Coordinates of N, CA and C in Angstrom, one line a residue:
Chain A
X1 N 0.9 -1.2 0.0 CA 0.0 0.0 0.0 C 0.9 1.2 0.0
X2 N 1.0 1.9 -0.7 CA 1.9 3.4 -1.4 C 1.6 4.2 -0.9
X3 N 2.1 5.0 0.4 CA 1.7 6.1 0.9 C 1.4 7.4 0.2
X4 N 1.7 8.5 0.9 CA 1.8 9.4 0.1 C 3.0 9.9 -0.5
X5 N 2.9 10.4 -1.6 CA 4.2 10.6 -2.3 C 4.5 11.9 -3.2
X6 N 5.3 12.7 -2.9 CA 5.6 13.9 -3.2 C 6.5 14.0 -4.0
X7 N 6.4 14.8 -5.3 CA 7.5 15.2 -6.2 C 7.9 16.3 -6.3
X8 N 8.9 17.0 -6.3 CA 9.8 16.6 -6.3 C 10.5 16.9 -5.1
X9 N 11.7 15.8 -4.8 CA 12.3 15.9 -3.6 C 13.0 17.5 -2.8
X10 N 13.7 17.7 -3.8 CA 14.4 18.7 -3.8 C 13.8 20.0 -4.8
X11 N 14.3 21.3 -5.2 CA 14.0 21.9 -5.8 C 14.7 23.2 -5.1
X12 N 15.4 23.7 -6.3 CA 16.2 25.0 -6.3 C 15.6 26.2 -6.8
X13 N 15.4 27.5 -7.3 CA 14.2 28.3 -7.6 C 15.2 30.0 -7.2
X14 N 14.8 30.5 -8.3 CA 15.5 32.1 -7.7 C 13.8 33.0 -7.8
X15 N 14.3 34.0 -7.0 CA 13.1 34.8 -6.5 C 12.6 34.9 -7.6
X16 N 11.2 35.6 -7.8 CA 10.3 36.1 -9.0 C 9.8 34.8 -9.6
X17 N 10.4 33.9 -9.7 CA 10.2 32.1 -10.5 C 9.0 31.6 -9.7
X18 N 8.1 30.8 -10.4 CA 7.2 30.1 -10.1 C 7.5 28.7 -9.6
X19 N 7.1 27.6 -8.9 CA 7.0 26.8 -8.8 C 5.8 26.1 -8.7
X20 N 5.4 24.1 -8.8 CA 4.9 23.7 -8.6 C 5.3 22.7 -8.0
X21 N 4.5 22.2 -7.1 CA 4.6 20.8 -6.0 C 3.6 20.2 -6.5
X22 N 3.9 18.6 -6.4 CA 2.7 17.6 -6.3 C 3.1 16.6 -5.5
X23 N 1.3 15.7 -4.9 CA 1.2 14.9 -4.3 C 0.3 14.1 -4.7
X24 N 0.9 12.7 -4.6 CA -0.5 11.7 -4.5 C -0.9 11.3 -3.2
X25 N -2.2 11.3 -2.4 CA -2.2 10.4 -1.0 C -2.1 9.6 -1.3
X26 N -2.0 8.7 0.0 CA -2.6 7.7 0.4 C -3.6 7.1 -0.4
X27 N -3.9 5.9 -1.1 CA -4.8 5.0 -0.9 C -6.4 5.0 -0.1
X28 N -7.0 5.0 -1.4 CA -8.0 5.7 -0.2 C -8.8 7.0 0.4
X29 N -7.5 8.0 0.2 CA -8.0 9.1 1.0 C -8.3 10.0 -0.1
X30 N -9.1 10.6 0.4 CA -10.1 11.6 -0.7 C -9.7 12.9 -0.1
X31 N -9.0 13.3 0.7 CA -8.5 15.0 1.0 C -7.0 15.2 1.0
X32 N -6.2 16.6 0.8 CA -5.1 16.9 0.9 C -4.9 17.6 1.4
X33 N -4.1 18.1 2.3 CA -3.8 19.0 2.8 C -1.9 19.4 2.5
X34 N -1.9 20.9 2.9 CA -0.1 21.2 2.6 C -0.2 22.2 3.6
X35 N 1.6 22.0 4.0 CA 2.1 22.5 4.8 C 3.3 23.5 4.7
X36 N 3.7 24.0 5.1 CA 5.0 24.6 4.9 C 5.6 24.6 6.3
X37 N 6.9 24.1 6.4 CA 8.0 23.5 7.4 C 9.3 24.3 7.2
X38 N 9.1 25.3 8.2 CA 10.5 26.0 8.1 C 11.5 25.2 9.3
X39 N 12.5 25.7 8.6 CA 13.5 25.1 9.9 C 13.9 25.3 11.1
X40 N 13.3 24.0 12.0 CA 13.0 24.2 13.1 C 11.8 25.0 13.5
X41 N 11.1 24.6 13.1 CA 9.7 25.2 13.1 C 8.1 23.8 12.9
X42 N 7.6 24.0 13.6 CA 6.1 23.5 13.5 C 6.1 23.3 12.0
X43 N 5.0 22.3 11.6 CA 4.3 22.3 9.9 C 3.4 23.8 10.0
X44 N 3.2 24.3 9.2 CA 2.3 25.5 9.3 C 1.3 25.6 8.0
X45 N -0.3 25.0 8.6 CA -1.4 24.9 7.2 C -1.2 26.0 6.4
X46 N -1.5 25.5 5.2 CA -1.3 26.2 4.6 C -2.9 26.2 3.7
X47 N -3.3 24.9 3.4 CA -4.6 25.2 2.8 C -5.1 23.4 2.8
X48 N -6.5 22.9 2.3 CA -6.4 21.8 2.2 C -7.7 22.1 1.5
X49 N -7.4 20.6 0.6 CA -8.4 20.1 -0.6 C -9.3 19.1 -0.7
X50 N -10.7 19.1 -0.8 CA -11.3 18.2 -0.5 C -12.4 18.4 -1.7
X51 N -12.6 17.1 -2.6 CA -13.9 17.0 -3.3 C -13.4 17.6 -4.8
X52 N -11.9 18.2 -4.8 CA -11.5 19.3 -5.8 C -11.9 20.7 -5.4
X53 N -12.4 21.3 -4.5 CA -12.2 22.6 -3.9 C -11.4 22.6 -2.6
X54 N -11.1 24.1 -2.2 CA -10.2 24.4 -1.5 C -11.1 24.3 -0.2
X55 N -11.1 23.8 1.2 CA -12.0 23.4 1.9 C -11.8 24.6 2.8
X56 N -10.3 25.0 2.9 CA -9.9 25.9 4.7 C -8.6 26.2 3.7
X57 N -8.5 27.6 4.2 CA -7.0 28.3 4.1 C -6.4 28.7 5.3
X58 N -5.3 28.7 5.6 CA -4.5 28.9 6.4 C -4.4 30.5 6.2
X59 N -3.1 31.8 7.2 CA -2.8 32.6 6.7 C -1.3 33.0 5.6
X60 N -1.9 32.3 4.5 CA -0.6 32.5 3.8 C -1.1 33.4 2.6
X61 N -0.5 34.0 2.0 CA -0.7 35.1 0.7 C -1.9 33.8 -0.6
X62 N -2.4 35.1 -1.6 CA -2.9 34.5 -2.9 C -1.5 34.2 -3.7
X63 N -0.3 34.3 -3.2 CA 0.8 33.3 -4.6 C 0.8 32.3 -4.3
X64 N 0.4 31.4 -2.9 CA -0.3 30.1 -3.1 C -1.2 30.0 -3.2
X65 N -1.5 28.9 -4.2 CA -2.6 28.4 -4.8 C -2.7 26.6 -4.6
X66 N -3.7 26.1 -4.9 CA -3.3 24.9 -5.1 C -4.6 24.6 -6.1
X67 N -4.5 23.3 -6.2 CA -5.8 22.3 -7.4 C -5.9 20.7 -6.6
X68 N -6.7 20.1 -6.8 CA -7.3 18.6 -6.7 C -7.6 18.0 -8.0
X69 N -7.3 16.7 -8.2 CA -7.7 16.2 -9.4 C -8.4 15.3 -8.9
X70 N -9.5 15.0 -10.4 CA -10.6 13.8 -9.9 C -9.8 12.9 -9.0
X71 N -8.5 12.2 -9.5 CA -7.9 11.1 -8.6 C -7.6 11.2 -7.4
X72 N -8.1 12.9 -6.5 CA -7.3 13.0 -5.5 C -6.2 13.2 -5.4
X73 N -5.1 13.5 -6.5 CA -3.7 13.9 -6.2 C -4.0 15.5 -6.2
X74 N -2.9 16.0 -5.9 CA -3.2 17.6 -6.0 C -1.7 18.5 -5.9
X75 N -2.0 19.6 -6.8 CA -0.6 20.1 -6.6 C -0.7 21.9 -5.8
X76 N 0.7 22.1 -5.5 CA 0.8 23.1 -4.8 C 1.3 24.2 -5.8
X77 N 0.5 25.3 -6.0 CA 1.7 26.1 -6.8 C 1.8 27.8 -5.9
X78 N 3.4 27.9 -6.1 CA 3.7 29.7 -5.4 C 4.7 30.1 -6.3
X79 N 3.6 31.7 -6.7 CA 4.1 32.4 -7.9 C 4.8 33.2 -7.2
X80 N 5.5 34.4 -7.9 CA 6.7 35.2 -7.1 C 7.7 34.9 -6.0
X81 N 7.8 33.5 -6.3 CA 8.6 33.2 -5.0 C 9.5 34.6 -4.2
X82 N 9.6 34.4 -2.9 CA 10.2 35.1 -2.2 C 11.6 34.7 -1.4
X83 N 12.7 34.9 -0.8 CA 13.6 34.1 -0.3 C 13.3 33.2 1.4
X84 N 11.8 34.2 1.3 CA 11.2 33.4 2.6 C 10.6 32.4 2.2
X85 N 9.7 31.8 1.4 CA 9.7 30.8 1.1 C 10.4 29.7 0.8
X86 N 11.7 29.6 1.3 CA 12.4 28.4 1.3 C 12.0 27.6 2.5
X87 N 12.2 26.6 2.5 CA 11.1 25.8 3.4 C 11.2 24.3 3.2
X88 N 10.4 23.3 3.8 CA 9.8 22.1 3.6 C 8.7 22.0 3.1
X89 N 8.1 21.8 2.4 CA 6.4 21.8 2.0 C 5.9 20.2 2.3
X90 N 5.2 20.1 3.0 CA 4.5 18.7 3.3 C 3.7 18.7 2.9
X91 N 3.0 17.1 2.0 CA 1.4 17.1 2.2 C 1.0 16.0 3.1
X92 N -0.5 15.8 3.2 CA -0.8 15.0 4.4 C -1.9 14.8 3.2
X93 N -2.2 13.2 3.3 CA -3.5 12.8 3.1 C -4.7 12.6 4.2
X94 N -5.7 12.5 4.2 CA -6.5 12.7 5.4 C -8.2 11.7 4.2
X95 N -9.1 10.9 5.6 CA -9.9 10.7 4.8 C -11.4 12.3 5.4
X96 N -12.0 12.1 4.3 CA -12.7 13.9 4.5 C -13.4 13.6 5.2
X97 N -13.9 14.6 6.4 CA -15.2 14.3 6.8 C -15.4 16.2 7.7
X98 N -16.6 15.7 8.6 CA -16.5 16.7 9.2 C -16.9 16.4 10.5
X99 N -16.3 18.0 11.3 CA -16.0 18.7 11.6 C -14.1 18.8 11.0
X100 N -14.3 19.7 10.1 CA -12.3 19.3 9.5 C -11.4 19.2 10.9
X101 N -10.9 18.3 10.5 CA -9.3 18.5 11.5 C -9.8 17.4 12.7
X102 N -10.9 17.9 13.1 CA -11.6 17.4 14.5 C -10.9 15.8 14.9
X103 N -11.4 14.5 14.2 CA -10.7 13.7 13.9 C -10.2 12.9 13.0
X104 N -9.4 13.8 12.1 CA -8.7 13.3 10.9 C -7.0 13.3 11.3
X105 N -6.8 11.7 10.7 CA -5.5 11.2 11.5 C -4.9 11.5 9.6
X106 N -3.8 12.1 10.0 CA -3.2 12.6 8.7 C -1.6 12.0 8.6
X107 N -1.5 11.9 7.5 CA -0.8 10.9 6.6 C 0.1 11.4 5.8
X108 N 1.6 12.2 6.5 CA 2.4 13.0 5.2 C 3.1 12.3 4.8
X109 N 3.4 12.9 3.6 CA 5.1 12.1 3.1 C 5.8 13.1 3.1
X110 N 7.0 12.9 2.6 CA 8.6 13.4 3.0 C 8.8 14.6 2.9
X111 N 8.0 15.2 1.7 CA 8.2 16.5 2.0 C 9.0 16.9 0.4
X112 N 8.9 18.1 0.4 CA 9.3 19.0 -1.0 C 10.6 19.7 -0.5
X113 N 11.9 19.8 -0.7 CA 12.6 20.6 0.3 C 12.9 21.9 -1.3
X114 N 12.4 23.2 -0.8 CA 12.7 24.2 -1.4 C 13.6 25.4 -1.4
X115 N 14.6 25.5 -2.3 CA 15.7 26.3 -1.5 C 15.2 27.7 -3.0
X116 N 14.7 29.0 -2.1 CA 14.8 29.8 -3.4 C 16.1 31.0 -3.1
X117 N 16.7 31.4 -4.2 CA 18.0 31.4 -4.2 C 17.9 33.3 -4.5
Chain B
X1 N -2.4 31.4 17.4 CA -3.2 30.5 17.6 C -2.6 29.0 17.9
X2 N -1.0 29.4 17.9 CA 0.1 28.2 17.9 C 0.1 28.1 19.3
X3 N 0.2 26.6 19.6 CA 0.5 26.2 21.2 C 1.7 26.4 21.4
X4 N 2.0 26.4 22.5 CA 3.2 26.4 23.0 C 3.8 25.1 23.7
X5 N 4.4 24.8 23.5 CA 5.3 23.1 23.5 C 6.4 23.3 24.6
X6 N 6.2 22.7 25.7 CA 7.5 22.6 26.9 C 8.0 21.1 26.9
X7 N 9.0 20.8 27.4 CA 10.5 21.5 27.1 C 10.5 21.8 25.4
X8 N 11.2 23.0 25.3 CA 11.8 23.0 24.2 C 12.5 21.6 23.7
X9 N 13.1 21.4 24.6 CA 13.8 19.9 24.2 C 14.7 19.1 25.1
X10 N 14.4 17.9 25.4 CA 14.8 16.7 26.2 C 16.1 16.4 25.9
X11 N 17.2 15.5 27.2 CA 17.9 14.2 26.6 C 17.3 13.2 28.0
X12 N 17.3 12.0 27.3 CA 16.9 10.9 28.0 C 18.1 9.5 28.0
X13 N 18.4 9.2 29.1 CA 18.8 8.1 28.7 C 17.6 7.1 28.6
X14 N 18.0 5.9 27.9 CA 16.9 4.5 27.6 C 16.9 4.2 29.1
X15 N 15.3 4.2 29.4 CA 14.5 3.4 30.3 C 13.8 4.5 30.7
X16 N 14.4 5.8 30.9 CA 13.8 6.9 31.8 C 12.8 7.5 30.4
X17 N 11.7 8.3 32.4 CA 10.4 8.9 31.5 C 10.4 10.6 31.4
X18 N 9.4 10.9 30.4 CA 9.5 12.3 29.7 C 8.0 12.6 29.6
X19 N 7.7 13.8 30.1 CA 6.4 14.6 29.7 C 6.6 15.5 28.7
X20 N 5.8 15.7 27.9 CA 5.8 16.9 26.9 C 4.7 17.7 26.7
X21 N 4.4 18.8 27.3 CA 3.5 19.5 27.6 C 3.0 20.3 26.0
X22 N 1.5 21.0 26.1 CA 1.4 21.9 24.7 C -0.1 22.4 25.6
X23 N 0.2 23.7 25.2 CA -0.8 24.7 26.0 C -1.2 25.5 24.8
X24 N -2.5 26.0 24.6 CA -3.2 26.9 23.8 C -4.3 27.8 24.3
X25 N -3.8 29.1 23.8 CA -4.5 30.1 24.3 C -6.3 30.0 24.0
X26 N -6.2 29.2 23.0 CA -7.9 29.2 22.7 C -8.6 27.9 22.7
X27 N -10.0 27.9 23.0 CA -10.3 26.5 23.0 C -10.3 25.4 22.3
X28 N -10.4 24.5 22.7 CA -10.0 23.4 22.1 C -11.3 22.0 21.6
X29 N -10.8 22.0 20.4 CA -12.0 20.9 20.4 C -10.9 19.4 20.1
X30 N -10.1 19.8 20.1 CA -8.9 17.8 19.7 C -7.7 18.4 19.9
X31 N -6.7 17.7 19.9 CA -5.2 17.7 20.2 C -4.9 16.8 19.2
X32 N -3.7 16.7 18.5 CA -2.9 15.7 17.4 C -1.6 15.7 18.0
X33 N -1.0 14.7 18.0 CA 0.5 14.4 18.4 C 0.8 13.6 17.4
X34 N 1.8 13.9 17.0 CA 3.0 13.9 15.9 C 4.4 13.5 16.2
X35 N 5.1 12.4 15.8 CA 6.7 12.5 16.4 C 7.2 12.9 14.4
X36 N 8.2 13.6 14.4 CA 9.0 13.5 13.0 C 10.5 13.5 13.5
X37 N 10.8 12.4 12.6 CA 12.3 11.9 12.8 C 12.9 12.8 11.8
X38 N 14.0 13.1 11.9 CA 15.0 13.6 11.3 C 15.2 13.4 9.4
X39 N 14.7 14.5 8.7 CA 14.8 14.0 7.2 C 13.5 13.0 7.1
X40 N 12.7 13.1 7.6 CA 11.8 12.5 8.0 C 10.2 12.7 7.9
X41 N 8.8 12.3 7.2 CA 7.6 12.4 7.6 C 7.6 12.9 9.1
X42 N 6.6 13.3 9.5 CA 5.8 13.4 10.6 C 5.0 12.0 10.7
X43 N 5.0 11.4 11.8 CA 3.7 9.9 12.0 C 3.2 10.6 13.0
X44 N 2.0 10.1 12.5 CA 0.7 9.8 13.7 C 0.9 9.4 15.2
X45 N 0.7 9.8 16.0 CA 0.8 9.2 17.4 C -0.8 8.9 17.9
X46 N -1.5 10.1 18.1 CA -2.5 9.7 18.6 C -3.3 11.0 18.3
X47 N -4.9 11.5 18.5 CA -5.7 12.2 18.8 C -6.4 11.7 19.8
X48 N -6.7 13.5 20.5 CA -7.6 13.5 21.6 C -8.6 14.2 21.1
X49 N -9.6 13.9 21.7 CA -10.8 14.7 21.6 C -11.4 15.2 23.0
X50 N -12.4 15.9 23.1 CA -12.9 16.9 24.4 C -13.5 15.5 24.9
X51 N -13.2 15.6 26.7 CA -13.6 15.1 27.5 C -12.8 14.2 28.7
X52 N -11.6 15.0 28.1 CA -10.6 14.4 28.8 C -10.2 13.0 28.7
X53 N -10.0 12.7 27.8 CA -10.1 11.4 27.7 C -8.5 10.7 27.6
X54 N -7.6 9.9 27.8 CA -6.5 9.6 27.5 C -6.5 8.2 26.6
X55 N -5.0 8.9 26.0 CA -5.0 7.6 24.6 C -3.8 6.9 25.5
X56 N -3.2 5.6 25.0 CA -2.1 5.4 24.9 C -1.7 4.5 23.5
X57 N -0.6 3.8 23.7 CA 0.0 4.0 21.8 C 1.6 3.4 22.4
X58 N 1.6 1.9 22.8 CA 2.5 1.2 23.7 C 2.8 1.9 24.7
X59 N 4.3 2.7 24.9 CA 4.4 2.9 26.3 C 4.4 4.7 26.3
X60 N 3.4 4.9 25.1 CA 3.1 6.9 24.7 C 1.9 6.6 25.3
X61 N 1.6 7.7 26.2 CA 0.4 7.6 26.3 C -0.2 9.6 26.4
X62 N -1.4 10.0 26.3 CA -1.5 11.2 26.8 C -3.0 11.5 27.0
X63 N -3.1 12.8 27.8 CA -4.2 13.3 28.1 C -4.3 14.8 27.7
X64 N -5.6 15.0 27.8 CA -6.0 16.1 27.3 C -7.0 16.3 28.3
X65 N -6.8 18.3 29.2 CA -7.7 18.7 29.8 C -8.7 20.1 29.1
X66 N -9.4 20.0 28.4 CA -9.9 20.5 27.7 C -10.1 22.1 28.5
X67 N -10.8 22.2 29.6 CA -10.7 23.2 30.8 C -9.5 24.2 30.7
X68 N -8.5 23.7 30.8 CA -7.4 24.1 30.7 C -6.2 24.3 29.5
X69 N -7.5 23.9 28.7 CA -7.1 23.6 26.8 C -5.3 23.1 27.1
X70 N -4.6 22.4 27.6 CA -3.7 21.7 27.9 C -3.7 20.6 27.5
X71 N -2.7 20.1 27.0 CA -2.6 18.5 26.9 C -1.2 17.9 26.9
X72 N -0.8 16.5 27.3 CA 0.1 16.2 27.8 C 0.7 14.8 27.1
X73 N 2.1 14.4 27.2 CA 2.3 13.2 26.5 C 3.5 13.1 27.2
X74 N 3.0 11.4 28.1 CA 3.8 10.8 28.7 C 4.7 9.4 27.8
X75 N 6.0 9.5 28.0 CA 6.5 8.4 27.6 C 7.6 7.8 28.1
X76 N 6.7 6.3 28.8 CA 7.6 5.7 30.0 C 8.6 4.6 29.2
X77 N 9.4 4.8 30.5 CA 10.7 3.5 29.9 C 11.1 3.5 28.5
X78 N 11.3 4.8 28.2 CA 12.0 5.3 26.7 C 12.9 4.6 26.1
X79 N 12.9 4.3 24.7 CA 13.7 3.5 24.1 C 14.1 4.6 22.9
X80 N 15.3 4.2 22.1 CA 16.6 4.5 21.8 C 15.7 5.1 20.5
X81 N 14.6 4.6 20.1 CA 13.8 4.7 19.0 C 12.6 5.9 18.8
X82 N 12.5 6.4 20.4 CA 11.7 7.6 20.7 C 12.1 8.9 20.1
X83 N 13.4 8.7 20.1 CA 14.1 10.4 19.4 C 13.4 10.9 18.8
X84 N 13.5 12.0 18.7 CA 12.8 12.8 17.2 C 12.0 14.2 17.9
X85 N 11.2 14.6 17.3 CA 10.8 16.1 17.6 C 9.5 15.7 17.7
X86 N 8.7 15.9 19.0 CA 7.0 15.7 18.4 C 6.2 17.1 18.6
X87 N 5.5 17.2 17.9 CA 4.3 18.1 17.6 C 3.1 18.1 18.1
X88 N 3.0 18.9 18.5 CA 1.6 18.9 19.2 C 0.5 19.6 17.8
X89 N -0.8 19.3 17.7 CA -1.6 20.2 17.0 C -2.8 20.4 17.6
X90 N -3.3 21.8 17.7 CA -4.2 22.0 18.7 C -5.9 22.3 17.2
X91 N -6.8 21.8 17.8 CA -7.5 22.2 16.9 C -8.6 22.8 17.1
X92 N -9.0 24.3 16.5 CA -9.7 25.1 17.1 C -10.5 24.9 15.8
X93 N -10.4 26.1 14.8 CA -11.0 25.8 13.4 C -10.2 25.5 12.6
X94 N -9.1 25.0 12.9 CA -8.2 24.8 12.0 C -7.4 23.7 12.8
X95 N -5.9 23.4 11.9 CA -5.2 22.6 13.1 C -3.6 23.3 12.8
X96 N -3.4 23.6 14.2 CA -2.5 24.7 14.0 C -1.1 23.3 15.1
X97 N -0.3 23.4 14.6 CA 1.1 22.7 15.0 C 1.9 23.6 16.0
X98 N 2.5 22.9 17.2 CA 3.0 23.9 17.9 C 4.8 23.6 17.3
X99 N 6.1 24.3 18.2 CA 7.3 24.3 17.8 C 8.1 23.3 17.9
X100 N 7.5 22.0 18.5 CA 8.1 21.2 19.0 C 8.9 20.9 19.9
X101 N 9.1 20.0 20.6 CA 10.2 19.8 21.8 C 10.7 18.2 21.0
X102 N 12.1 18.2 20.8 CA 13.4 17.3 20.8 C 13.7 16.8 21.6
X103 N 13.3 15.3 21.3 CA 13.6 14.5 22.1 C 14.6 13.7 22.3
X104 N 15.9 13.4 22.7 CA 16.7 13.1 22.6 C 17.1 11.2 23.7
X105 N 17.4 10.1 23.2 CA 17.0 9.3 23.6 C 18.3 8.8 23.5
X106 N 19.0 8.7 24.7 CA 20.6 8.1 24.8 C 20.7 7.2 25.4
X107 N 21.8 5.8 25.0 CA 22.2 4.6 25.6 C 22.2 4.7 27.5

């Protein structure tokens, strides 16, 4: 059973440049959520996806964005990168329900590591 | 809306025990705990939910006092495999991660 799986591992980027992240969950799980992981620092929401709409945003800027695909994978994208945006980006699969978050046992993988230069 | 996580960070030798506290200014409707190892996912440890209720999860176990939007994670007779940094996530309308406390688990 194939966890969740994040491409790409690494990623280098100079400011003004766009990036994209992707994730497939978990097996199974029909929601996604992303994080951003600075160093030494908590995961910090960033937004999460459920059904193909954006369910809950965190407080981060409109240059993230993200999408859901029918399959449930979904990608991250941040336009104008900044040099604060270098980071970890996690996703977590989660199966949807509600009250969000309440009790949803989430499921990340390894992580996007982003160095913008 | 971030908890606050005590100790910033542990050393333990193997066998001895560790509390790891996480406090939030606002109320609470669940707690998430999280260990992430080094280069590493975050895993699942456990959720609480309101009512004070305690989990355990072999020899992790924790509680949550919803009253005092606090919650706690005990881990007795630590082994070499505990290391890592855990996370607390406190969940109000969202689920917000506190800074973690490092746990350090020596021979």
């Amino acid at each position: 059973d194939a966890g969740v799986t994040q491409s790409p591992t690494h990623l280098i980027k100079t400011r003004g440049q766009q990036v994209t992240l992707r994730c497939s969950p978990k097996s199974g799980h029909d929601t996604v959520s992303w994080y951003q992981q600075a160093l030494g620092q908590g995961p910090q929401f960033i937004f999460q996806y459920y059904e193909e709409e954006e369910r809950q945003r965190g407080n981060f800027p409109d240059r993230f964005s993200g999408h859901q695909f029918p399959n449930y994978s979904s990608e991250l994208n941040v336009n104008a990168l900044l040099l604060g945006d270098s980071a970890l980006y996690l996703c977590a699969s989660s199966l949807g329900g509600a009250p969000i978050f309440l009790d949803e046992k989430l499921f990340f993988g390894s992580g996007t590591q982003l160095s913008v230069l | 809306q971030q908890p606050v996580q005590s100790p910033q960070a542990v050393i333990l030798r193997e066998g001895e025990d560790a509390v790891i506290n996480c406090s939030s200014s606002k109320a609470l409707y669940s707690v998430h705990w999280y260990r992430q190892k080094h280069g590493e996912a975050p895993v699942f440890l456990m959720i609480l939910l309101k009512g004070g209720e305690q989990k355990g999860h072999e020899k992790i176990s924790a509680s949550f006092n919803e009253k005092k939007q606090q919650s706690s994670l005990y881990l007795t007779a630590s082994q070499l495999s505990y290391s890592g940094t855990y996370f607390c996530g406190s969940v109000t309308n969202n689920l917000f991660f506190g800074t973690g406390t490092r746990l350090t688990v020596i021979p």
